[in-house]
CSV table of C-alpha atoms and ligand atoms in Angstrom, one decimal:
chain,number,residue,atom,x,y,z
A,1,UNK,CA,-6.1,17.4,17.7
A,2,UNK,CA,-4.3,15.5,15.1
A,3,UNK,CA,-6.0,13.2,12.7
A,4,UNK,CA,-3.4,10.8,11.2
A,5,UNK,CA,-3.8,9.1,7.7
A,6,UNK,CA,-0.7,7.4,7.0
A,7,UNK,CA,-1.9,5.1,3.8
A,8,UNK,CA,-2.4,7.1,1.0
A,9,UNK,CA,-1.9,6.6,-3.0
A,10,UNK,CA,-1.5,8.8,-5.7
A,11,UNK,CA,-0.7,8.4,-9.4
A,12,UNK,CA,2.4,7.7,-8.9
A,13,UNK,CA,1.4,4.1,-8.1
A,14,UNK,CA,-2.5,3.0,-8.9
A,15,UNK,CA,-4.3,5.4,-6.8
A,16,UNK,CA,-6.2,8.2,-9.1
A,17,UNK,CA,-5.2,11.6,-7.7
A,18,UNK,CA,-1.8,13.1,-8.1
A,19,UNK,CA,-0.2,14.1,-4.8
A,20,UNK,CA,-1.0,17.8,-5.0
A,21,UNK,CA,-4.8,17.1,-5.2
A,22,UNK,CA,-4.1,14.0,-2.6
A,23,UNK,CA,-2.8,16.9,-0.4
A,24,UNK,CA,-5.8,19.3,-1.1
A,25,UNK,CA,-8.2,16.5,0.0
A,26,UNK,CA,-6.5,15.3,3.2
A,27,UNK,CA,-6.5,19.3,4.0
A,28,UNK,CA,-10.0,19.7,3.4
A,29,UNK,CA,-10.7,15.9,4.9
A,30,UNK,CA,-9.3,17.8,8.0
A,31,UNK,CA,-6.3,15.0,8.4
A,32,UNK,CA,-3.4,16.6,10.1
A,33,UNK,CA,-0.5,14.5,9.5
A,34,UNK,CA,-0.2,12.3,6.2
A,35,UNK,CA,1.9,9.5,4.6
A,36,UNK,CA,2.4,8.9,1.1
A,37,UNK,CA,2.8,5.1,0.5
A,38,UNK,CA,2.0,4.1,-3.3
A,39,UNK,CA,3.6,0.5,-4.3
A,40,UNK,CA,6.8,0.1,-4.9
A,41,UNK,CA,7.5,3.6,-5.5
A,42,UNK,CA,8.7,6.7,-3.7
A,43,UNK,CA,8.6,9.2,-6.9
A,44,UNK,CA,5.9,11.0,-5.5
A,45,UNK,CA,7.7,11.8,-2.5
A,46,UNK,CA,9.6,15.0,-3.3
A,47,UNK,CA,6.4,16.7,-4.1
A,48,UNK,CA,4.4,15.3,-1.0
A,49,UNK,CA,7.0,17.1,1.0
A,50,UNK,CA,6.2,20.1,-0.6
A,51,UNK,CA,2.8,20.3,-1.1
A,52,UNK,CA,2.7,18.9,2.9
A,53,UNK,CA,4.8,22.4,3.5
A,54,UNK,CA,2.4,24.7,1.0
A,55,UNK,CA,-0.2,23.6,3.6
A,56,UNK,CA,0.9,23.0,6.7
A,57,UNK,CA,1.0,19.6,7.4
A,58,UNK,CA,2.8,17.4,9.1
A,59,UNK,CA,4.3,14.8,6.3
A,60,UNK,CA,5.8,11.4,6.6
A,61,UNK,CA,7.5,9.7,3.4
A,62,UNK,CA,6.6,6.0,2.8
A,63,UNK,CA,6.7,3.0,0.7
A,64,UNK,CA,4.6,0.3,0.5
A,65,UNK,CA,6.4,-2.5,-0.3
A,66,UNK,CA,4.6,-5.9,-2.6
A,67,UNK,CA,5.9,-9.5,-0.9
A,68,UNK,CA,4.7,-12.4,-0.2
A,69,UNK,CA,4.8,-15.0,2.8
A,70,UNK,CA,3.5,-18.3,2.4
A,71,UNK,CA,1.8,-18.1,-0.7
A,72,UNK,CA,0.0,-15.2,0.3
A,73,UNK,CA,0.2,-11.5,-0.4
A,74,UNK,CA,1.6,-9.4,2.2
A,75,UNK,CA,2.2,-5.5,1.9
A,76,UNK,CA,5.3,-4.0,3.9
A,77,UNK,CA,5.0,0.1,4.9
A,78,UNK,CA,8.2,1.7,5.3
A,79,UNK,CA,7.9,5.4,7.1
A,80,UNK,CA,11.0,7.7,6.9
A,81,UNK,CA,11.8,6.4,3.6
A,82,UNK,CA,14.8,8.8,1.6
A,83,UNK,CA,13.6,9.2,-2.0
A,84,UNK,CA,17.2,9.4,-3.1
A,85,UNK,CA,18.2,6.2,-1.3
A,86,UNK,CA,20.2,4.4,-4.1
A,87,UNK,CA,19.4,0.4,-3.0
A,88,UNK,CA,15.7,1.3,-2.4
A,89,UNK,CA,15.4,2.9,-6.0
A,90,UNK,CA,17.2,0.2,-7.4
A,91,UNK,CA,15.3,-2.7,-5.9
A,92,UNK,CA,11.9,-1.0,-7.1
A,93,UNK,CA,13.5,-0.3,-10.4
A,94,UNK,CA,13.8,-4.4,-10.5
A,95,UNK,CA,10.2,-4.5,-9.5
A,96,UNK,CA,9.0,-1.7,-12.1
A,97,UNK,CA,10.3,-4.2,-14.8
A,98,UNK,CA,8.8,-7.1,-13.3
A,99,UNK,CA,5.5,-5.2,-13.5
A,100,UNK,CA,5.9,-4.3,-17.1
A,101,UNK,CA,6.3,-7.9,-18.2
A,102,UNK,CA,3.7,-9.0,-16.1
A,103,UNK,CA,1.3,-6.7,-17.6
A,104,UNK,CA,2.0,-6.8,-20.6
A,105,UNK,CA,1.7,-11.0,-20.5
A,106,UNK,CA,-1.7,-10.2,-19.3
A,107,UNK,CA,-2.8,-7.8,-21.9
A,108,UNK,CA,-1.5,-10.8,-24.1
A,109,UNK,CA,-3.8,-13.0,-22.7
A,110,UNK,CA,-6.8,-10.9,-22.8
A,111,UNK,CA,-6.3,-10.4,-26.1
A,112,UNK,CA,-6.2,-14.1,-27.5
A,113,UNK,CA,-9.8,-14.1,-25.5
A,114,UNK,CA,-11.4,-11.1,-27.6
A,115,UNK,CA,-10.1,-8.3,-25.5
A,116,UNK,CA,-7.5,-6.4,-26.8
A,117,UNK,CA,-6.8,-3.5,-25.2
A,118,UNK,CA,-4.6,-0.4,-25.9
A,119,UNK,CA,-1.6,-1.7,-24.3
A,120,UNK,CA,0.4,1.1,-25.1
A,121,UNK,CA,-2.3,4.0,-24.2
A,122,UNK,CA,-2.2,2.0,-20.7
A,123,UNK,CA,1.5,1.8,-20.2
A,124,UNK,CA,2.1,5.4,-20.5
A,125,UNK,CA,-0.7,7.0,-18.9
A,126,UNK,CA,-0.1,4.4,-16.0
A,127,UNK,CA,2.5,5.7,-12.9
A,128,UNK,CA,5.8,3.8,-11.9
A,129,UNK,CA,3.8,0.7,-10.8
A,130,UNK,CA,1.4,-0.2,-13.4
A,131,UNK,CA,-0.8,-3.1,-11.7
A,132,UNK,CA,-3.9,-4.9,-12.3
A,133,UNK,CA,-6.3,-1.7,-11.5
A,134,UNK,CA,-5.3,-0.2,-14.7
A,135,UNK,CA,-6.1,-3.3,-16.7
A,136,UNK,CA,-9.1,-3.5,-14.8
A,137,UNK,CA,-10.2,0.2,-15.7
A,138,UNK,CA,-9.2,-0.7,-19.3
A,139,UNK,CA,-11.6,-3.0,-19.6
A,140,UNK,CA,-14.6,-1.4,-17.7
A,141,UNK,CA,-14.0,1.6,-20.1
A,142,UNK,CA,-14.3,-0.6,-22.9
A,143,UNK,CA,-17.1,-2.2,-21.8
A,144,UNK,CA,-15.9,-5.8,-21.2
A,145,UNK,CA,-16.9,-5.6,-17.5
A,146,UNK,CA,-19.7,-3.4,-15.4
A,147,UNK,CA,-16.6,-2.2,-12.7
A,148,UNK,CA,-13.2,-2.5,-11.8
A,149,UNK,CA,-14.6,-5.5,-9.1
A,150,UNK,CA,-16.6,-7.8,-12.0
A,151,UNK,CA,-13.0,-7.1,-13.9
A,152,UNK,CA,-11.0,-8.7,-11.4
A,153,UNK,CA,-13.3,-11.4,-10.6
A,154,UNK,CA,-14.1,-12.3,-14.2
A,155,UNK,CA,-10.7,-12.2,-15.8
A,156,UNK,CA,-7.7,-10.7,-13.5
A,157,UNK,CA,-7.5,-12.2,-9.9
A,158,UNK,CA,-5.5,-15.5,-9.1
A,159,UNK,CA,-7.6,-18.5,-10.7
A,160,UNK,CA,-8.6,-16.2,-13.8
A,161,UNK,CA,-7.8,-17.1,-17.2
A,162,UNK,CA,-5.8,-14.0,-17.6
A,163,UNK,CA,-4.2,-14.0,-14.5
A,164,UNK,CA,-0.2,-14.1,-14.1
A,165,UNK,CA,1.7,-15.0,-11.1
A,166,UNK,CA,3.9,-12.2,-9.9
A,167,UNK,CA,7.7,-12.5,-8.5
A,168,UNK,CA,7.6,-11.2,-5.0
A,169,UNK,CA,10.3,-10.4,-2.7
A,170,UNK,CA,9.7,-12.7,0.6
A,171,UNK,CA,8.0,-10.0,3.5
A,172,UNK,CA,10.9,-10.9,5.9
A,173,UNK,CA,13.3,-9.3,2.9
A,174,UNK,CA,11.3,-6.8,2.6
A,175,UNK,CA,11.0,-5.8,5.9
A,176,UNK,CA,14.8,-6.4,6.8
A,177,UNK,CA,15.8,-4.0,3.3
A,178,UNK,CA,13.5,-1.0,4.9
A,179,UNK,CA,14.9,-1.6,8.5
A,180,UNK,CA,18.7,-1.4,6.9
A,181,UNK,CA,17.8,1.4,4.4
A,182,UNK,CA,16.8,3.3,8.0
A,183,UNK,CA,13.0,3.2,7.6
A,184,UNK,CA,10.3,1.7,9.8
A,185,UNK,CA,8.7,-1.1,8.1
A,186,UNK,CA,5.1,-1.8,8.8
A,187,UNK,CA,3.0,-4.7,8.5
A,188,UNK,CA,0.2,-3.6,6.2
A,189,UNK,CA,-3.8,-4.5,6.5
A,190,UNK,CA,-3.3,-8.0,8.6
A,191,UNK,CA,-6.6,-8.9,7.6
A,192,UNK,CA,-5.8,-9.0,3.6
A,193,UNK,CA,-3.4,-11.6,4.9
A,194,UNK,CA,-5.1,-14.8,3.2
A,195,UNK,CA,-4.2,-16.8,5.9
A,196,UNK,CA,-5.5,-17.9,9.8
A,197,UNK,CA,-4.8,-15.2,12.5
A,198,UNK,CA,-2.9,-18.0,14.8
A,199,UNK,CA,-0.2,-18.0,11.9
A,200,UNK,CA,0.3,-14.0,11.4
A,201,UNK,CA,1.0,-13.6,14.9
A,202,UNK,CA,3.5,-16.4,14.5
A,203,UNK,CA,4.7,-14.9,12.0
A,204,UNK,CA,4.9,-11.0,13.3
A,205,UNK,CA,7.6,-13.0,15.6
A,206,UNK,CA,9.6,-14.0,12.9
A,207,UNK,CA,9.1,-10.5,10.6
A,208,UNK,CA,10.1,-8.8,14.6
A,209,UNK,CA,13.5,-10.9,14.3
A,210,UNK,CA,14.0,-9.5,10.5
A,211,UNK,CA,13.2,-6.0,12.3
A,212,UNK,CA,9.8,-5.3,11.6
A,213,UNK,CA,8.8,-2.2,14.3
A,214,UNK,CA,5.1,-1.9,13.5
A,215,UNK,CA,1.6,-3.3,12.6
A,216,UNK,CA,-0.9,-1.3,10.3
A,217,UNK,CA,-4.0,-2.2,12.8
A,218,UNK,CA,-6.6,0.8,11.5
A,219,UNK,CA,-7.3,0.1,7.9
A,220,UNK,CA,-10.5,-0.6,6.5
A,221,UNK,CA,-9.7,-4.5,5.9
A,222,UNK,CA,-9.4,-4.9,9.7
A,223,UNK,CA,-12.7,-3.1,10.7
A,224,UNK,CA,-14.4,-5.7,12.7
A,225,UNK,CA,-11.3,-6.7,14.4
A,226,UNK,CA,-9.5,-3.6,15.6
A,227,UNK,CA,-9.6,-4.7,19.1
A,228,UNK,CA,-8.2,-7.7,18.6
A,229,UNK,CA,-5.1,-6.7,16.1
A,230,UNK,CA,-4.3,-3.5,18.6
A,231,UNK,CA,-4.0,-6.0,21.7
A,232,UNK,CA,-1.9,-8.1,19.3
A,233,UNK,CA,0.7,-5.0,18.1
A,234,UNK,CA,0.6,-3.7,22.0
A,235,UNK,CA,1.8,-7.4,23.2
A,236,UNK,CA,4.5,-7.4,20.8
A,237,UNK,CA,5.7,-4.1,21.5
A,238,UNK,CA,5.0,-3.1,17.9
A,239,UNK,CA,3.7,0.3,17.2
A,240,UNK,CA,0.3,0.8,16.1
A,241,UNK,CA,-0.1,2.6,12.8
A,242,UNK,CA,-2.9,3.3,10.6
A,243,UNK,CA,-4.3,5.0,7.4
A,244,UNK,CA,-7.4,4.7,5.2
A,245,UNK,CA,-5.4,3.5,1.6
A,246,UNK,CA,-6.9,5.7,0.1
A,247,UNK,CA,-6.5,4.8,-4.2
A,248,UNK,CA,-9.5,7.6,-5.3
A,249,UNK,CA,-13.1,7.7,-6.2
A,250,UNK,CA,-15.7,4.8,-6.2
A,251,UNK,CA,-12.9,2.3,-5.9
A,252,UNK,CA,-13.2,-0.6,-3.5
A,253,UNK,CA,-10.4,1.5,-0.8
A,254,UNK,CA,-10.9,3.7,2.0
A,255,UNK,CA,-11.6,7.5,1.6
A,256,UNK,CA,-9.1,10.0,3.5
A,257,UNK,CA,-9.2,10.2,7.2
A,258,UNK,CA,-12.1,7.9,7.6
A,259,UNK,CA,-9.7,5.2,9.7
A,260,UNK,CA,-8.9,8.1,12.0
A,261,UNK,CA,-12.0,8.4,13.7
A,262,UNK,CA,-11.6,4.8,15.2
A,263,UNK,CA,-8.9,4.7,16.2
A,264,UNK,CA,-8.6,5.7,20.2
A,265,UNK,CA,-5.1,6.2,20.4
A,266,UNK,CA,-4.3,7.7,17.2
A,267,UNK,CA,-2.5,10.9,18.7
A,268,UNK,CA,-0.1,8.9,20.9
A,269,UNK,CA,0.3,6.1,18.4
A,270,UNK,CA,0.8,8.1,15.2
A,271,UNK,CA,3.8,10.6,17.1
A,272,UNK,CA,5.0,7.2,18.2
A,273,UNK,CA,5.8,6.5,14.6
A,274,UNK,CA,6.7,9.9,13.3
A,275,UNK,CA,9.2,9.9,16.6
A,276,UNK,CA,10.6,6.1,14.8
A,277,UNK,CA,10.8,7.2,11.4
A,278,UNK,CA,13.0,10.2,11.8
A,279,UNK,CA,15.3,8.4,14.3
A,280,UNK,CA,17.1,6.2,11.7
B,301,ZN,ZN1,-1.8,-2.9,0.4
B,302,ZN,ZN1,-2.0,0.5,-0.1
């Protein structure tokens, strides 16, 4: 029986685990076939391959993709992705930067409110795409907040005195750059879509037309809903893909496999995918 988790992150993004102990836990979490998908970066990729291969698993390479639609976040999977794939590392490259300065403009700002941090301890023991979880980690082990979730809510989400807008590729780019680079992009976690279900399924349309091919339905954000966003996918002929997104311990993400168990159709579904990413 295969157990699919195909939204995973390891240090090369924010996640906490690098991919060979992300490998040893979705072996021993009894998941069969596995994506890596950290943010804007596929430099974990090589070695997911190989640690897949050390122990036996089936592997799928992935992306997942920061954009935004309508003032909202929205997070683009892209399975099949080639590691070596010149645009692809280019445009996350761009993005890398844009993370840096953003980070840094944030560290600024906690600073002028009596919270300096060690900027540069952060920055380099961070992965490709430093994001607001290491900030937030910074300032739990420092004692300016109880947890990574009074962090974000005190000083780092949108509204918050430290917070910094970031420059987002629009999701109907970002789903059109995976779709030409040859990889199946993927609608990630609907329900952290902060806006009304009526206007993502208009949109799915429009993100079909840029070449979108699937819709992450079992992720921990949708639980509640499942039914509802699989009858969606299945209308629109989108395939139905899922994955705990897994970022480590005691963080506020799923833990590997645990999406697997709901999800009825998770054999047919996740060979559906596997069968689209490699036919490029
Ligand atoms: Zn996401
Ligand atoms: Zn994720």
């Amino acid at each position: 029986m295969i157990r699919p988790d195909l939204h995973l992150h390891t240090t090369a993004s924010d996640g906490q685990y690098d991919v060979w102990n992300v490998a040893r836990m979705v072996q021993r979490a009894d998941v069969t076939l596995f994506a890596i998908t950290d943010h804007d970066t596929m430099a974990a990729l090589p070695a997911a391959a190989d640690a897949a291969y050390e122990r036996g698993l089936a592997f799928l390479p992935g992306v997942e993709i920061s954009s935004a639609a309508e003032e909202s976040n929205v997070h683009v999977l892209g399975y099949g992705v080639n590691p070596n794939d010149p645009v692809l590392c280019a445009v996350f490259e761009q993005m890398r930067q844009d993370r840096i300065r953003r980070i840094a403009l944030m560290g600024e700002r906690l600073a002028e409110m009596g919270m300096s941090l060690p900027m540069d301890e952060i920055f380099s023991s961070a992965g490709d795409s430093i994001g607001r979880p290491h900030l937030a980690r910074a300032l739990v082990k420092r004692g300016f907040a109880s947890d990574t979730g009074e962090a974000f809510h005190l000083y780092l989400k949108r509204g918050c005195p430290a917070y910094v807008k970031r420059n987002l590729p629009d999701a109907a780019e970002a789903v059109s750059l995976l779709r030409e680079r040859g990889a199946a992009p993927v609608i990630a976690h609907p329900g952290e879509i902060h806006l009304p279900m009526e206007r993502i399924v208009q949109l799915l349309e429009q993100w079909k037309k840029a070449g979108l091919m699937g819709l992450e339905v079992y992720h921990p954000a949708n639980r509640g809903h499942y039914a509802e966003w699989d009858r969606i996918a299945r209308e629109k002929h989108l395939l139905v893909t899922g994955g705990s997104d897994f970022h480590g311990d005691g963080t506020n993400h799923g833990s590997i496999g645990e999406t697997a168990k709901e999800w009825p159709r998770a054999l047919h579904d996740a060979w559906a995918l596997f069968r689209a990413a490699e036919k490029k």
